[in-house]
Amino acid sequence: MMITKSLRVVFFALLAILFALTVFPLITPVWRLVLNWPVFSVIVDAVNLTSAVQTITMSALSLLLGLFIALPLSWLLVCTDLSQKNTFRNILFFPFVLPPYLYAIAWATLAVPGVGLLNRWLGNIFNVYSLWGLAWVLACSYLPVLLSSICHALESMDPSLEEAARVFGASRAKAFFKIVLPCIFPAIASSSLLFLLAAISAFDIPALIGIPARYYVLTTRIYTYAKMGGLFGIDQAFALSTTLLLSAGLFLFLNEVIRKRFQQRLLSGKVPRRSVVHLRRLRIPLLCLAVFACFILVVLPLGAIITSSFLRLAGKISLDNFTFENYRYLFSMPETSRALTNSLMCAAISAFFCTVIGFGVSYFKDRTSLRFRNLCLRLATFPYAVPGTVLALALIVSYGSGWGVEQIALLGSPLLLLIAYCSKYLALSVQALTPALSSVDPVLEESARVCGAGPWKTIRRILVPILRPVLVSVFILTAMPVLSELTMSVLLAGPGTETIGMLLFQLQDYANPLAACSLAVLLLIFLLCTVPLINRMLQGERM
Amino acid sequence: MSRVELREIQKLYGSLAVVKQVSLVVNEGEFVTLLGPSGCGKTTLLRMIAGLEQPSSGALWIGDEIAFSSEQEICIAPEKRGLGMVFQNYAIWPHMSVLENVLFPLRCHHVPRTVARERALRALAAVQLTELANRKPHQLSGGQQQRVALARALVAEPRVLLLDEPLSNLDANLRNEMCDEFISIRKKYPVTMIYVTHDQSEAFRLSDRIALMNKGEMVQIDTPEALRQSPQNDFVRGFLLLK
Ligand SMILES: Nc1ncnc2c1ncn2[C@@H]1O[C@H](COP(=O)(O)OP(=O)(O)O)[C@@H](O)[C@H]1O
Ligand SMILES: [Mg+2]
């Protein structure tokens, strides 16, 4: 399409914004470290080495748990004649929209030694404050990553590959292990890498479950350095977090290698499955198993949060222990209304900017041949893979202190939070908008141009109206994680700029776990409202 | 080589009969084509012979063994039927080389390694693919993939070879060439063949007998000449464009 001068100006403005959001904050602290290299010795500190090992142990263990659950479940959901498959799927995929710390809170109320609900019912057998507890909670909350990818791979695998093996003499088991598993291996490997990336970057679950267990991982260690105060602590924290940054880079690199190496295995498109495995006698037992999985993975944790929010004393379910006191306490605190306002405002503002900037990035990528359009896309998407802890520290170093000028020191101001959220979640909007934009035929715009509309008018009158349902759902999609964000908020926010996530963290951590549950219920209601909204929008788009 | 007998085979999806009371005998070494317009139930019938789909009622013999019987509640698993099959989209396993693809049926039947390799190479030679033995499937053209599928289906010397529209994804020239290939293959690997197509020129060129299907029913089973000379009803005349 014809590039006008004003379009070019906007493009370079966009590039400048992206630099400010992503490149500058990451370059500055690295430069500081180079000048200040002895601080790197923090990495080989004995406690930190232990934490590194513990990070790896925790992530690997939770990946194993996750695969152990996800592989059979996705087989059951895709390849068999299990009834109510779609219901199961909707339930099991629901945690996608939940912030992981909800699971930490839930399992804390369920399996704290002594007063955990499960421990009350089944005898004191679980202790969530342990390595296994930590790995389990991580596995539960990131399970949808594995589940969705493996289900998708099984669905898009040509079923005649498996059928051919059967006809040529392979038993069902042999066909599965020799044909199906190798064919879906790339999906398993790449979702495992994403899972590991999420696990090593996770701060909330290790903080809420790991710290009480005295199980420190890199993110929680970095947090303690950062909270030590002063720039020295921040420098040490950032030095330590370079390890996370490098591992994130390594995972993404490996992911790319796998994608290239196994590209040809991913070729087949979506093929209708002509025959499913008839479970026959196993039908009822496996149905029970699927119900049990939904119960343990989704219903029980969410139920525990809701129930606990109405309890006077933790762990005791009875009528005389029922109370609204937790909600009353919650709303009596001045922080609560501040946190709700802050989070909602931040979510709305950053979602707005993410949608606008994301639209710009995808527009220039798809509709123009400007020189740096691919760079633009990369800048917009890569911070999503940067662990939240690292990104927050980088922003503190580059924007927090104001370089000696008090007036532009942003630490503790809402602006810094907004920058962090936009930088992190811009990728979500770009990834949703780019395919949507390329599915709109450029002829529609070209004909508007021929009719005499300028590029801006074309965008405003043609493109935006066509894409409106997508734009609205992208807005919600980016607002949701911001609303419940915790990892970056705890480092960036200060008194007066509390967020929902931060308040939840403080309540759960020391003040009042039951009030944390009631705040979690409020958050849950917000998030639940958005799901049908998104579904409606996307359906509207298809029509 | 075995004969295949279908007796009153029926397949229902819900209340819809996709294959209705089909009876058919395919003799040892015979080449029978299931011919009919698309959607008439040919693939479903073939998949029931392979054991990939279970008939709603009826009985099926392969050789002297009963493979399916609704009365006796017998249903032999596909891997125990000793068949070969060429799928419409070839179904070449993407993670194995050409040779490994062809070796797989032999491995399943526990053929010793050295013998298996020899037989696999012989099968590849029969379809003129010896040089491509170590290629990966994605490096092959459609016609070459088709040959791999054929070699793989024949290598274990199956009792019956089932082919589901094997030529429908090829262009006209290749289709001609592959037709000749099937004729010559029949000489090298004598085997009972059941061939599914909607293309009557293929059917007339290859078959000993043609089973003409319409809407799930067997309309007429005859040699190509007999079919031409005495079509049984208007559907046959219309489908074969006869006066
Ligand atoms: N799994 C299924 N469920 C319901 N209907 C089916 C299924 N598989 C096939 N059919 C129907 O059975 C009919 C015959 O299909 P098919 O055997 O593939 O025909 P052909 O191979 O002759 O083109 C078609 O009308 C098809 O829609
Ligand atoms: Mg067919």
mmCIF file of N, CA, C and O in Angstrom, chain B residues 88-121:
data_model
loop_
_atom_site.group_PDB
_atom_site.id
_atom_site.type_symbol
_atom_site.label_atom_id
_atom_site.label_comp_id
_atom_site.label_asym_id
_atom_site.label_seq_id
_atom_site.Cartn_x
_atom_site.Cartn_y
_atom_site.Cartn_z
ATOM 1 N N GLN B 88 -5.938 -43.310 1.136
ATOM 2 C CA GLN B 88 -6.155 -42.271 0.129
ATOM 3 C C GLN B 88 -5.074 -41.178 0.191
ATOM 4 O O GLN B 88 -4.587 -40.720 -0.815
ATOM 5 N N ASN B 89 -4.690 -40.803 1.413
ATOM 6 C CA ASN B 89 -3.645 -39.779 1.541
ATOM 7 C C ASN B 89 -2.293 -40.410 1.869
ATOM 8 O O ASN B 89 -1.428 -39.775 2.429
ATOM 9 N N TYR B 90 -2.145 -41.679 1.563
ATOM 10 C CA TYR B 90 -0.901 -42.472 1.706
ATOM 11 C C TYR B 90 -0.535 -42.818 3.138
ATOM 12 O O TYR B 90 -0.005 -43.876 3.404
ATOM 13 N N ALA B 91 -0.739 -41.890 4.092
ATOM 14 C CA ALA B 91 -0.430 -42.164 5.495
ATOM 15 C C ALA B 91 0.990 -42.685 5.685
ATOM 16 O O ALA B 91 1.231 -43.664 6.371
ATOM 17 N N ILE B 92 1.942 -42.006 5.046
ATOM 18 C CA ILE B 92 3.349 -42.339 5.271
ATOM 19 C C ILE B 92 3.759 -41.713 6.594
ATOM 20 O O ILE B 92 3.514 -40.541 6.827
ATOM 21 N N TRP B 93 4.398 -42.494 7.463
ATOM 22 C CA TRP B 93 4.760 -41.957 8.779
ATOM 23 C C TRP B 93 5.879 -40.942 8.643
ATOM 24 O O TRP B 93 6.983 -41.283 8.178
ATOM 25 N N PRO B 94 5.647 -39.718 9.060
ATOM 26 C CA PRO B 94 6.586 -38.636 8.757
ATOM 27 C C PRO B 94 7.901 -38.713 9.530
ATOM 28 O O PRO B 94 8.883 -38.110 9.120
ATOM 29 N N HIS B 95 7.909 -39.455 10.642
ATOM 30 C CA HIS B 95 9.139 -39.474 11.442
ATOM 31 C C HIS B 95 10.049 -40.629 11.068
ATOM 32 O O HIS B 95 11.091 -40.814 11.686
ATOM 33 N N MET B 96 9.667 -41.429 10.065
ATOM 34 C CA MET B 96 10.504 -42.551 9.661
ATOM 35 C C MET B 96 10.974 -42.343 8.219
ATOM 36 O O MET B 96 10.266 -41.728 7.421
ATOM 37 N N SER B 97 12.149 -42.892 7.916
ATOM 38 C CA SER B 97 12.614 -42.822 6.535
ATOM 39 C C SER B 97 11.770 -43.784 5.697
ATOM 40 O O SER B 97 10.989 -44.573 6.217
ATOM 41 N N VAL B 98 11.978 -43.708 4.375
ATOM 42 C CA VAL B 98 11.248 -44.593 3.466
ATOM 43 C C VAL B 98 11.471 -46.051 3.866
ATOM 44 O O VAL B 98 10.519 -46.832 3.998
ATOM 45 N N LEU B 99 12.728 -46.410 4.096
ATOM 46 C CA LEU B 99 13.038 -47.806 4.429
ATOM 47 C C LEU B 99 12.373 -48.218 5.748
ATOM 48 O O LEU B 99 11.789 -49.297 5.843
ATOM 49 N N GLU B 100 12.437 -47.326 6.734
ATOM 50 C CA GLU B 100 11.827 -47.657 8.029
ATOM 51 C C GLU B 100 10.320 -47.835 7.901
ATOM 52 O O GLU B 100 9.732 -48.703 8.536
ATOM 53 N N ASN B 101 9.724 -47.013 7.042
ATOM 54 C CA ASN B 101 8.295 -47.169 6.790
ATOM 55 C C ASN B 101 8.003 -48.568 6.276
ATOM 56 O O ASN B 101 7.065 -49.221 6.725
ATOM 57 N N VAL B 102 8.819 -49.005 5.322
ATOM 58 C CA VAL B 102 8.558 -50.300 4.697
ATOM 59 C C VAL B 102 8.912 -51.453 5.657
ATOM 60 O O VAL B 102 8.307 -52.520 5.617
ATOM 61 N N LEU B 103 9.868 -51.176 6.549
ATOM 62 C CA LEU B 103 10.261 -52.223 7.504
ATOM 63 C C LEU B 103 9.213 -52.439 8.590
ATOM 64 O O LEU B 103 9.118 -53.519 9.165
ATOM 65 N N PHE B 104 8.434 -51.408 8.866
ATOM 66 C CA PHE B 104 7.549 -51.463 10.035
ATOM 67 C C PHE B 104 6.621 -52.680 10.055
ATOM 68 O O PHE B 104 6.544 -53.372 11.078
ATOM 69 N N PRO B 105 5.927 -53.000 8.953
ATOM 70 C CA PRO B 105 5.038 -54.173 8.991
ATOM 71 C C PRO B 105 5.808 -55.451 9.307
ATOM 72 O O PRO B 105 5.299 -56.315 10.033
ATOM 73 N N LEU B 106 7.042 -55.539 8.824
ATOM 74 C CA LEU B 106 7.826 -56.753 9.086
ATOM 75 C C LEU B 106 8.214 -56.819 10.559
ATOM 76 O O LEU B 106 8.197 -57.875 11.182
ATOM 77 N N ARG B 107 8.585 -55.661 11.102
ATOM 78 C CA ARG B 107 8.911 -55.620 12.532
ATOM 79 C C ARG B 107 7.716 -56.090 13.352
ATOM 80 O O ARG B 107 7.868 -56.820 14.341
ATOM 81 N N CYS B 108 6.528 -55.651 12.943
ATOM 82 C CA CYS B 108 5.328 -56.037 13.695
ATOM 83 C C CYS B 108 5.110 -57.538 13.645
ATOM 84 O O CYS B 108 4.550 -58.117 14.571
ATOM 85 N N HIS B 109 5.540 -58.157 12.557
ATOM 86 C CA HIS B 109 5.357 -59.604 12.451
ATOM 87 C C HIS B 109 6.597 -60.364 12.898
ATOM 88 O O HIS B 109 6.732 -61.550 12.618
ATOM 89 N N HIS B 110 7.514 -59.651 13.576
ATOM 90 C CA HIS B 110 8.705 -60.275 14.165
ATOM 91 C C HIS B 110 9.544 -61.017 13.143
ATOM 92 O O HIS B 110 10.050 -62.095 13.416
ATOM 93 N N VAL B 111 9.686 -60.460 11.957
ATOM 94 C CA VAL B 111 10.584 -61.038 10.970
ATOM 95 C C VAL B 111 12.010 -60.684 11.393
ATOM 96 O O VAL B 111 12.271 -59.540 11.760
ATOM 97 N N PRO B 112 12.936 -61.631 11.376
ATOM 98 C CA PRO B 112 14.316 -61.339 11.792
ATOM 99 C C PRO B 112 14.915 -60.194 10.966
ATOM 100 O O PRO B 112 14.591 -60.033 9.793
ATOM 101 N N ARG B 113 15.798 -59.433 11.605
ATOM 102 C CA ARG B 113 16.311 -58.198 11.051
ATOM 103 C C ARG B 113 16.850 -58.310 9.608
ATOM 104 O O ARG B 113 16.457 -57.549 8.730
ATOM 105 N N THR B 114 17.760 -59.263 9.428
ATOM 106 C CA THR B 114 18.430 -59.320 8.122
ATOM 107 C C THR B 114 17.449 -59.708 7.021
ATOM 108 O O THR B 114 17.455 -59.124 5.939
ATOM 109 N N VAL B 115 16.596 -60.661 7.330
ATOM 110 C CA VAL B 115 15.583 -61.078 6.359
ATOM 111 C C VAL B 115 14.668 -59.900 6.043
ATOM 112 O O VAL B 115 14.332 -59.632 4.886
ATOM 113 N N ALA B 116 14.297 -59.180 7.111
ATOM 114 C CA ALA B 116 13.370 -58.065 6.950
ATOM 115 C C ALA B 116 13.956 -57.018 6.016
ATOM 116 O O ALA B 116 13.281 -56.521 5.113
ATOM 117 N N ARG B 117 15.235 -56.719 6.211
ATOM 118 C CA ARG B 117 15.877 -55.698 5.403
ATOM 119 C C ARG B 117 15.881 -56.105 3.930
ATOM 120 O O ARG B 117 15.569 -55.313 3.044
ATOM 121 N N GLU B 118 16.218 -57.364 3.735
ATOM 122 C CA GLU B 118 16.250 -57.882 2.375
ATOM 123 C C GLU B 118 14.883 -57.751 1.702
ATOM 124 O O GLU B 118 14.762 -57.287 0.567
ATOM 125 N N ARG B 119 13.860 -58.150 2.454
ATOM 126 C CA ARG B 119 12.513 -58.108 1.876
ATOM 127 C C ARG B 119 12.059 -56.678 1.625
ATOM 128 O O ARG B 119 11.414 -56.392 0.614
ATOM 129 N N ALA B 120 12.421 -55.782 2.551
ATOM 130 C CA ALA B 120 12.033 -54.384 2.373
ATOM 131 C C ALA B 120 12.686 -53.809 1.122
ATOM 132 O O ALA B 120 12.042 -53.107 0.331
ATOM 133 N N LEU B 121 13.966 -54.137 0.934
ATOM 134 C CA LEU B 121 14.653 -53.601 -0.237
ATOM 135 C C LEU B 121 14.061 -54.183 -1.518
ATOM 136 O O LEU B 121 13.960 -53.496 -2.535
#
